[in-house]
PDB file of C-alpha atoms and ligand atoms in Angstrom:
ATOM      1  CA  MET U   1     -14.927  17.944   8.797  1.00 92.00           C
ATOM      2  CA  ARG U   2     -16.202  15.919   5.863  1.00 96.00           C
ATOM      3  CA  ALA U   3     -13.921  14.069   3.422  1.00 97.00           C
ATOM      4  CA  GLY U   4     -14.706  12.400   0.136  1.00 98.00           C
ATOM      5  CA  VAL U   5     -12.800   9.240  -0.751  1.00 98.00           C
ATOM      6  CA  PHE U   6     -12.841   8.011  -4.325  1.00 98.00           C
ATOM      7  CA  ASP U   7     -11.733   4.690  -5.718  1.00 98.00           C
ATOM      8  CA  SER U   8     -12.379   2.540  -8.755  1.00 97.00           C
ATOM      9  CA  GLY U   9     -14.103   0.001  -6.483  1.00 95.00           C
ATOM     10  CA  ALA U  10     -13.769  -1.521  -3.034  1.00 95.00           C
ATOM     11  CA  GLY U  11      -9.968  -1.296  -2.738  1.00 95.00           C
ATOM     12  CA  GLY U  12      -9.993   2.286  -1.460  1.00 97.00           C
ATOM     13  CA  LEU U  13     -11.559   1.004   1.743  1.00 97.00           C
ATOM     14  CA  THR U  14      -7.980   0.120   2.778  1.00 95.00           C
ATOM     15  CA  VAL U  15      -7.308   3.870   2.843  1.00 97.00           C
ATOM     16  CA  VAL U  16     -10.589   4.505   4.649  1.00 97.00           C
ATOM     17  CA  LYS U  17      -9.478   2.025   7.310  1.00 96.00           C
ATOM     18  CA  SER U  18      -6.433   4.181   8.123  1.00 95.00           C
ATOM     19  CA  LEU U  19      -8.471   7.395   8.041  1.00 95.00           C
ATOM     20  CA  LEU U  20     -10.963   5.865  10.487  1.00 94.00           C
ATOM     21  CA  ALA U  21      -8.162   4.730  12.788  1.00 91.00           C
ATOM     22  CA  HIS U  22      -6.674   8.237  12.844  1.00 89.00           C
ATOM     23  CA  ARG U  23     -10.109   9.833  13.389  1.00 89.00           C
ATOM     24  CA  PHE U  24      -9.483  12.806  11.156  1.00 89.00           C
ATOM     25  CA  PHE U  25     -13.029  13.281   9.962  1.00 94.00           C
ATOM     26  CA  ASP U  26     -16.554  13.471  11.319  1.00 93.00           C
ATOM     27  CA  GLU U  27     -17.858  12.035   8.068  1.00 96.00           C
ATOM     28  CA  ILE U  28     -16.451  10.189   5.065  1.00 97.00           C
ATOM     29  CA  ILE U  29     -18.335   9.975   1.785  1.00 98.00           C
ATOM     30  CA  TYR U  30     -16.953   6.985  -0.138  1.00 98.00           C
ATOM     31  CA  PHE U  31     -17.648   6.441  -3.805  1.00 98.00           C
ATOM     32  CA  GLY U  32     -16.520   3.285  -5.579  1.00 98.00           C
ATOM     33  CA  ASP U  33     -16.942   3.120  -9.340  1.00 98.00           C
ATOM     34  CA  THR U  34     -17.854  -0.566  -9.105  1.00 96.00           C
ATOM     35  CA  ALA U  35     -19.589  -0.559 -12.489  1.00 97.00           C
ATOM     36  CA  ARG U  36     -16.312   0.209 -14.248  1.00 97.00           C
ATOM     37  CA  VAL U  37     -13.618  -1.337 -12.026  1.00 95.00           C
ATOM     38  CA  PRO U  38     -10.790  -2.159 -12.760  1.00 96.00           C
ATOM     39  CA  TYR U  39      -9.136   1.090 -13.798  1.00 98.00           C
ATOM     40  CA  GLY U  40      -5.629  -0.409 -13.764  1.00 97.00           C
ATOM     41  CA  PRO U  41      -5.673  -1.826 -17.320  1.00 97.00           C
ATOM     42  CA  LYS U  42      -7.395   1.275 -18.819  1.00 98.00           C
ATOM     43  CA  ASP U  43      -5.699   4.085 -20.678  1.00 98.00           C
ATOM     44  CA  PRO U  44      -4.940   7.473 -19.069  1.00 98.00           C
ATOM     45  CA  ALA U  45      -7.660   9.354 -21.002  1.00 98.00           C
ATOM     46  CA  THR U  46     -10.361   6.908 -19.879  1.00 98.00           C
ATOM     47  CA  ILE U  47      -9.177   6.970 -16.252  1.00 98.00           C
ATOM     48  CA  THR U  48      -9.213  10.781 -16.307  1.00 98.00           C
ATOM     49  CA  ARG U  49     -12.715  10.888 -17.813  1.00 98.00           C
ATOM     50  CA  TYR U  50     -14.055   8.486 -15.160  1.00 98.00           C
ATOM     51  CA  ALA U  51     -12.352  10.481 -12.395  1.00 98.00           C
ATOM     52  CA  LEU U  52     -13.888  13.750 -13.616  1.00 98.00           C
ATOM     53  CA  GLU U  53     -17.316  12.100 -13.659  1.00 98.00           C
ATOM     54  CA  ALA U  54     -16.782  10.943 -10.078  1.00 98.00           C
ATOM     55  CA  LEU U  55     -15.806  14.506  -9.167  1.00 98.00           C
ATOM     56  CA  GLU U  56     -19.260  15.675 -10.309  1.00 98.00           C
ATOM     57  CA  PHE U  57     -20.790  13.177  -7.871  1.00 98.00           C
ATOM     58  CA  PHE U  58     -18.732  14.576  -4.972  1.00 98.00           C
ATOM     59  CA  LYS U  59     -19.831  18.123  -5.826  1.00 98.00           C
ATOM     60  CA  ASN U  60     -23.278  17.135  -4.481  1.00 97.00           C
ATOM     61  CA  PHE U  61     -21.852  16.998  -0.963  1.00 97.00           C
ATOM     62  CA  GLU U  62     -20.249  19.745   1.030  1.00 96.00           C
ATOM     63  CA  ILE U  63     -16.918  18.009   1.376  1.00 98.00           C
ATOM     64  CA  ASP U  64     -13.848  19.815   2.696  1.00 97.00           C
ATOM     65  CA  LEU U  65     -11.386  17.720   0.715  1.00 97.00           C
ATOM     66  CA  LEU U  66     -11.267  14.788  -1.665  1.00 98.00           C
ATOM     67  CA  ILE U  67      -8.824  11.907  -1.356  1.00 98.00           C
ATOM     68  CA  THR U  68      -8.386   9.727  -4.366  1.00 98.00           C
ATOM     69  CA  ALA U  69      -7.396   6.399  -2.849  1.00 98.00           C
ATOM     70  CA  CYS U  70      -6.933   4.867  -6.280  1.00 98.00           C
ATOM     71  CA  ASN U  71      -3.296   4.825  -7.367  1.00 98.00           C
ATOM     72  CA  SER U  72      -4.235   4.630 -11.053  1.00 98.00           C
ATOM     73  CA  VAL U  73      -6.297   7.832 -10.716  1.00 98.00           C
ATOM     74  CA  SER U  74      -3.560   9.473  -8.635  1.00 98.00           C
ATOM     75  CA  ALA U  75      -1.081   8.615 -11.387  1.00 98.00           C
ATOM     76  CA  HIS U  76      -3.054  10.106 -14.263  1.00 98.00           C
ATOM     77  CA  ALA U  77      -5.903  12.404 -13.253  1.00 98.00           C
ATOM     78  CA  LEU U  78      -4.761  14.600 -10.362  1.00 98.00           C
ATOM     79  CA  PRO U  79      -4.034  17.791 -12.373  1.00 98.00           C
ATOM     80  CA  GLU U  80      -7.457  17.634 -14.063  1.00 98.00           C
ATOM     81  CA  LEU U  81      -9.229  16.840 -10.795  1.00 98.00           C
ATOM     82  CA  ARG U  82      -7.475  19.734  -9.045  1.00 98.00           C
ATOM     83  CA  ALA U  83      -8.266  22.127 -11.889  1.00 98.00           C
ATOM     84  CA  ASN U  84     -11.971  21.291 -11.700  1.00 98.00           C
ATOM     85  CA  ALA U  85     -12.587  20.802  -7.979  1.00 98.00           C
ATOM     86  CA  PRO U  86     -13.808  23.522  -5.605  1.00 98.00           C
ATOM     87  CA  PHE U  87     -11.991  21.717  -2.733  1.00 98.00           C
ATOM     88  CA  PRO U  88      -8.442  20.385  -2.240  1.00 97.00           C
ATOM     89  CA  VAL U  89      -7.736  17.020  -3.882  1.00 98.00           C
ATOM     90  CA  TYR U  90      -5.112  14.624  -2.553  1.00 98.00           C
ATOM     91  CA  GLY U  91      -3.763  11.510  -4.224  1.00 98.00           C
ATOM     92  CA  VAL U  92      -1.822   8.621  -2.725  1.00 98.00           C
ATOM     93  CA  ILE U  93       1.419   8.728  -4.724  1.00 98.00           C
ATOM     94  CA  GLU U  94       3.019  11.850  -3.223  1.00 98.00           C
ATOM     95  CA  PRO U  95       2.197  10.581   0.293  1.00 98.00           C
ATOM     96  CA  GLY U  96       3.704   7.164  -0.526  1.00 98.00           C
ATOM     97  CA  ILE U  97       6.923   8.776  -1.768  1.00 98.00           C
ATOM     98  CA  GLN U  98       7.076  11.038   1.275  1.00 97.00           C
ATOM     99  CA  ALA U  99       6.529   8.051   3.590  1.00 97.00           C
ATOM    100  CA  LEU U 100       9.483   6.315   1.962  1.00 97.00           C
ATOM    101  CA  GLN U 101      11.611   9.431   2.422  1.00 97.00           C
ATOM    102  CA  ASN U 102      10.712   9.528   6.121  1.00 95.00           C
ATOM    103  CA  ARG U 103      12.014   5.987   6.651  1.00 94.00           C
ATOM    104  CA  SER U 104      15.670   7.131   6.259  1.00 87.00           C
ATOM    105  CA  LEU U 105      16.846   4.246   4.100  1.00 97.00           C
ATOM    106  CA  SER U 106      20.252   4.369   2.436  1.00 97.00           C
ATOM    107  CA  PRO U 107      20.331   5.505  -1.221  1.00 97.00           C
ATOM    108  CA  GLU U 108      21.499   1.980  -2.166  1.00 97.00           C
ATOM    109  CA  ALA U 109      18.371   0.390  -0.650  1.00 98.00           C
ATOM    110  CA  ARG U 110      16.489  -1.764  -3.133  1.00 98.00           C
ATOM    111  CA  ILE U 111      13.002  -0.337  -3.646  1.00 98.00           C
ATOM    112  CA  LEU U 112      10.251  -2.392  -5.254  1.00 98.00           C
ATOM    113  CA  VAL U 113       7.197  -0.515  -6.527  1.00 98.00           C
ATOM    114  CA  LEU U 114       4.055  -2.581  -7.075  1.00 98.00           C
ATOM    115  CA  GLY U 115       0.996  -1.163  -8.824  1.00 98.00           C
ATOM    116  CA  THR U 116      -1.445  -1.590 -11.655  1.00 98.00           C
ATOM    117  CA  LYS U 117      -0.297  -1.302 -15.257  1.00 98.00           C
ATOM    118  CA  ALA U 118      -1.638   2.270 -15.404  1.00 98.00           C
ATOM    119  CA  THR U 119       0.266   3.265 -12.279  1.00 98.00           C
ATOM    120  CA  ILE U 120       3.547   1.625 -13.253  1.00 98.00           C
ATOM    121  CA  GLN U 121       3.406   2.868 -16.842  1.00 98.00           C
ATOM    122  CA  SER U 122       2.904   6.456 -15.622  1.00 98.00           C
ATOM    123  CA  GLY U 123       6.345   6.256 -13.969  1.00 98.00           C
ATOM    124  CA  ARG U 124       5.115   8.580 -11.207  1.00 98.00           C
ATOM    125  CA  TYR U 125       6.396   6.521  -8.293  1.00 98.00           C
ATOM    126  CA  GLN U 126       9.653   5.686 -10.036  1.00 98.00           C
ATOM    127  CA  LYS U 127      10.423   9.342 -10.878  1.00 98.00           C
ATOM    128  CA  GLY U 128       9.561  10.537  -7.376  1.00 98.00           C
ATOM    129  CA  ILE U 129      11.690   7.843  -5.747  1.00 98.00           C
ATOM    130  CA  GLU U 130      14.581   8.510  -8.107  1.00 98.00           C
ATOM    131  CA  ALA U 131      14.385  12.204  -7.188  1.00 98.00           C
ATOM    132  CA  LEU U 132      14.969  11.182  -3.548  1.00 97.00           C
ATOM    133  CA  GLY U 133      18.332   9.762  -4.626  1.00 97.00           C
ATOM    134  CA  PHE U 134      17.522   6.053  -4.665  1.00 98.00           C
ATOM    135  CA  THR U 135      19.403   4.187  -7.368  1.00 97.00           C
ATOM    136  CA  GLN U 136      17.984   0.647  -7.246  1.00 98.00           C
ATOM    137  CA  ILE U 137      14.322   0.825  -8.192  1.00 98.00           C
ATOM    138  CA  GLU U 138      12.311  -2.034  -9.630  1.00 98.00           C
ATOM    139  CA  ALA U 139       8.682  -1.521 -10.729  1.00 98.00           C
ATOM    140  CA  LEU U 140       6.200  -4.290 -11.407  1.00 98.00           C
ATOM    141  CA  ALA U 141       2.494  -4.607 -12.264  1.00 98.00           C
ATOM    142  CA  PRO U 142       1.435  -7.956 -10.762  1.00 98.00           C
ATOM    143  CA  SER U 143      -2.036  -7.721 -12.302  1.00 96.00           C
ATOM    144  CA  LEU U 144      -3.277 -11.136 -11.156  1.00 97.00           C
ATOM    145  CA  LEU U 145      -3.132 -10.047  -7.530  1.00 97.00           C
ATOM    146  CA  VAL U 146      -6.095  -7.669  -7.852  1.00 94.00           C
ATOM    147  CA  PRO U 147      -8.646 -10.333  -8.915  1.00 93.00           C
ATOM    148  CA  LEU U 148      -7.271 -12.721  -6.278  1.00 95.00           C
ATOM    149  CA  VAL U 149      -7.984 -10.182  -3.544  1.00 92.00           C
ATOM    150  CA  GLU U 150     -11.410  -9.537  -5.071  1.00 86.00           C
ATOM    151  CA  GLU U 151     -12.013 -13.287  -4.718  1.00 89.00           C
ATOM    152  CA  GLY U 152     -11.103 -13.120  -1.035  1.00 89.00           C
ATOM    153  CA  ILE U 153      -7.841 -15.045  -1.562  1.00 95.00           C
ATOM    154  CA  TYR U 154      -5.311 -13.365   0.722  1.00 95.00           C
ATOM    155  CA  ASP U 155      -2.815 -16.210   1.110  1.00 96.00           C
ATOM    156  CA  GLY U 156      -2.441 -19.949   0.580  1.00 97.00           C
ATOM    157  CA  PRO U 157      -1.120 -22.008  -2.328  1.00 98.00           C
ATOM    158  CA  VAL U 158      -2.740 -20.024  -5.154  1.00 98.00           C
ATOM    159  CA  MET U 159      -1.499 -16.701  -3.761  1.00 98.00           C
ATOM    160  CA  GLN U 160       1.967 -18.124  -3.139  1.00 98.00           C
ATOM    161  CA  SER U 161       2.225 -19.457  -6.671  1.00 98.00           C
ATOM    162  CA  VAL U 162       1.144 -16.091  -8.150  1.00 98.00           C
ATOM    163  CA  LEU U 163       3.655 -14.261  -5.928  1.00 98.00           C
ATOM    164  CA  HIS U 164       6.325 -16.662  -7.116  1.00 98.00           C
ATOM    165  CA  HIS U 165       5.341 -16.023 -10.731  1.00 98.00           C
ATOM    166  CA  TYR U 166       6.032 -12.296 -10.301  1.00 98.00           C
ATOM    167  CA  PHE U 167       8.734 -12.221  -7.632  1.00 98.00           C
ATOM    168  CA  GLY U 168      10.600 -15.480  -8.272  1.00 97.00           C
ATOM    169  CA  ASP U 169      13.516 -13.832 -10.083  1.00 96.00           C
ATOM    170  CA  LEU U 170      13.812 -10.741  -7.887  1.00 96.00           C
ATOM    171  CA  GLN U 171      16.510 -10.009  -5.359  1.00 95.00           C
ATOM    172  CA  SER U 172      14.866  -9.357  -1.984  1.00 97.00           C
ATOM    173  CA  PRO U 173      13.936  -5.668  -1.769  1.00 98.00           C
ATOM    174  CA  ASP U 174      14.566  -3.514   1.311  1.00 98.00           C
ATOM    175  CA  ALA U 175      11.272  -1.665   0.878  1.00 98.00           C
ATOM    176  CA  VAL U 176       8.094  -2.356  -1.078  1.00 98.00           C
ATOM    177  CA  ILE U 177       5.631   0.351  -2.080  1.00 98.00           C
ATOM    178  CA  LEU U 178       2.146  -1.189  -2.017  1.00 98.00           C
ATOM    179  CA  GLY U 179       1.052   1.104  -4.846  1.00 98.00           C
ATOM    180  CA  CYS U 180      -2.364  -0.406  -5.405  1.00 98.00           C
ATOM    181  CA  THR U 181      -5.376  -0.159  -3.111  1.00 96.00           C
ATOM    182  CA  HIS U 182      -5.723  -3.939  -2.917  1.00 95.00           C
ATOM    183  CA  PHE U 183      -2.200  -4.764  -1.811  1.00 97.00           C
ATOM    184  CA  PRO U 184      -2.452  -3.753   1.872  1.00 95.00           C
ATOM    185  CA  LEU U 185      -4.920  -6.639   2.206  1.00 94.00           C
ATOM    186  CA  ILE U 186      -2.154  -9.043   1.206  1.00 97.00           C
ATOM    187  CA  ALA U 187       0.663  -7.183   2.947  1.00 97.00           C
ATOM    188  CA  ASP U 188       1.464 -10.251   5.070  1.00 97.00           C
ATOM    189  CA  ALA U 189       1.759 -12.494   2.022  1.00 98.00           C
ATOM    190  CA  ILE U 190       3.858  -9.958   0.083  1.00 98.00           C
ATOM    191  CA  GLY U 191       6.104  -9.103   3.035  1.00 98.00           C
ATOM    192  CA  GLY U 192       6.466 -12.731   4.046  1.00 98.00           C
ATOM    193  CA  TYR U 193       7.475 -13.813   0.554  1.00 98.00           C
ATOM    194  CA  PHE U 194      10.831 -12.069   0.905  1.00 98.00           C
ATOM    195  CA  SER U 195      13.564 -12.758   3.378  1.00 96.00           C
ATOM    196  CA  PRO U 196      14.393 -10.686   5.293  1.00 96.00           C
ATOM    197  CA  ARG U 197      10.961  -9.136   5.395  1.00 97.00           C
ATOM    198  CA  PRO U 198      11.094  -5.713   3.660  1.00 98.00           C
ATOM    199  CA  LEU U 199       9.649  -2.472   4.917  1.00 98.00           C
ATOM    200  CA  LEU U 200       6.161  -2.019   3.453  1.00 98.00           C
ATOM    201  CA  ILE U 201       4.701   1.358   2.503  1.00 98.00           C
ATOM    202  CA  HIS U 202       0.912   1.349   2.813  1.00 96.00           C
ATOM    203  CA  SER U 203      -1.059   4.135   1.046  1.00 94.00           C
ATOM    204  CA  GLY U 204      -3.559   4.535   3.890  1.00 95.00           C
ATOM    205  CA  GLU U 205      -0.912   5.090   6.519  1.00 95.00           C
ATOM    206  CA  ALA U 206       1.063   7.277   4.121  1.00 97.00           C
ATOM    207  CA  VAL U 207      -1.986   9.487   3.460  1.00 97.00           C
ATOM    208  CA  ALA U 208      -2.677   9.800   7.175  1.00 95.00           C
ATOM    209  CA  GLU U 209       0.914  10.920   7.754  1.00 95.00           C
ATOM    210  CA  TYR U 210       0.730  13.299   4.783  1.00 96.00           C
ATOM    211  CA  LEU U 211      -2.522  14.911   5.931  1.00 95.00           C
ATOM    212  CA  GLN U 212      -0.991  15.606   9.334  1.00 92.00           C
ATOM    213  CA  ASN U 213       1.916  17.340   7.598  1.00 92.00           C
ATOM    214  CA  GLU U 214      -0.617  19.348   5.581  1.00 92.00           C
ATOM    215  CA  GLY U 215      -2.117  20.623   8.830  1.00 90.00           C
ATOM    216  CA  TYR U 216      -5.081  18.246   9.219  1.00 88.00           C
ATOM    217  CA  ARG U 217      -5.285  17.211  12.833  1.00 82.00           C
ATOM    218  CA  PRO U 218      -6.890  14.086  14.217  1.00 77.00           C
ATOM    219  CA  ARG U 219     -10.076  15.292  15.863  1.00 74.00           C
ATOM    220  CA  ARG U 220     -10.563  12.436  18.246  1.00 68.00           C
ATOM    221  CA  CYS U 221     -14.191  12.527  17.199  1.00 67.00           C
ATOM    222  CA  GLU U 222     -16.235   9.759  18.805  1.00 75.00           C
ATOM    223  CA  THR U 223     -16.986   8.020  15.542  1.00 85.00           C
ATOM    224  CA  THR U 224     -16.654   8.824  11.898  1.00 92.00           C
ATOM    225  CA  VAL U 225     -19.881   8.434   9.961  1.00 95.00           C
ATOM    226  CA  LEU U 226     -19.118   6.445   6.794  1.00 97.00           C
ATOM    227  CA  LYS U 227     -21.503   6.781   3.857  1.00 98.00           C
ATOM    228  CA  ILE U 228     -20.906   4.404   0.984  1.00 98.00           C
ATOM    229  CA  PHE U 229     -21.991   4.942  -2.603  1.00 98.00           C
ATOM    230  CA  ALA U 230     -21.273   2.889  -5.709  1.00 98.00           C
ATOM    231  CA  SER U 231     -22.006   3.112  -9.423  1.00 98.00           C
ATOM    232  CA  GLU U 232     -23.252  -0.496  -9.298  1.00 97.00           C
ATOM    233  CA  ASN U 233     -24.487  -2.779  -6.531  1.00 97.00           C
ATOM    234  CA  PRO U 234     -23.892  -0.555  -3.479  1.00 97.00           C
ATOM    235  CA  ASP U 235     -25.098  -3.362  -1.199  1.00 97.00           C
ATOM    236  CA  ALA U 236     -22.182  -5.565  -2.240  1.00 95.00           C
ATOM    237  CA  LEU U 237     -19.753  -2.708  -1.550  1.00 95.00           C
ATOM    238  CA  LYS U 238     -21.366  -2.096   1.851  1.00 96.00           C
ATOM    239  CA  ALA U 239     -20.991  -5.803   2.673  1.00 95.00           C
ATOM    240  CA  THR U 240     -17.297  -5.668   1.715  1.00 93.00           C
ATOM    241  CA  ALA U 241     -16.865  -2.574   3.887  1.00 95.00           C
ATOM    242  CA  LYS U 242     -18.435  -4.404   6.818  1.00 94.00           C
ATOM    243  CA  HIS U 243     -16.063  -7.298   6.327  1.00 90.00           C
ATOM    244  CA  TRP U 244     -12.852  -5.301   5.738  1.00 90.00           C
ATOM    245  CA  LEU U 245     -13.503  -2.539   8.277  1.00 92.00           C
ATOM    246  CA  ASN U 246     -15.181  -4.679  10.943  1.00 84.00           C
ATOM    247  CA  ARG U 247     -18.051  -2.254  11.341  1.00 73.00           C
TER     248      ARG U 247
HETATM  249  N1  DGL B   1      -7.814   1.012  -7.202  1.00 55.44           N
HETATM  250  C1  DGL B   1      -6.854   0.581  -8.177  1.00 55.44           C
HETATM  251  C2  DGL B   1      -5.486   1.221  -7.883  1.00 55.44           C
HETATM  252  O1  DGL B   1      -5.127   1.459  -6.751  1.00 55.44           O
HETATM  253  C3  DGL B   1      -6.749  -0.939  -8.211  1.00 55.44           C
HETATM  254  C4  DGL B   1      -7.949  -1.639  -8.827  1.00 55.44           C
HETATM  255  C5  DGL B   1      -8.214  -1.182 -10.250  1.00 55.44           C
HETATM  256  O2  DGL B   1      -7.437  -1.590 -11.158  1.00 55.44           O
HETATM  257  O3  DGL B   1      -9.165  -0.455 -10.456  1.00 55.44           O
HETATM  258  O4  DGL B   1      -4.771   1.504  -8.799  1.00 55.44           O
END
């Protein structure tokens, strides 16, 4: 089985990491729109246009499904992608909400949603979580975290001071939705900032769980072949993949 994974840049590799661990697919075609990253500050129409262009790229491969690892795309472009794709298209927001539901938290649990501006402004996570009956939902777009991760800063004084800038006034949440592809890479720093450490919902793990519920079964294939494409500087993206995925 061959899957396509789409992201605005390198961040979607965090989802690929989970898909590789669960060995769902014989092959993954990854496309990062590195020439136009970040999508998070862009408006919905632009994000949708970029996503539809990426869809044309994936039509060149015989993929069985497309996973859009990018939360900003999942927030704004899924209906258009689904209407134009000859294969099923999955986003990461529904899986993230379902993963939260499966954790059997009380309705009074404090839920913190973190994402890009585009994701948070769409209200998609917030509405879905509210529909589950949760009453204490906080949503934040800590935009400085994305460039920090891009710089390879995962913790330390700069990271801690940025976390404090965004989280300093918050009551400790019970669960945090890591609603941006980059945030699983700083899950330790985000989780460790709060005391007690909250439950963290990671898009990659959530998608893996979701796909199993949709009937996709881990194949226990020996290895998954990963082919990486980018709209700019594919070698840099391949080097990042080597570093983040240890392969
Ligand atoms: N991939 C984006 C997301 O998950 C984060 C980086 C960007 O802003 O493009 O929303």
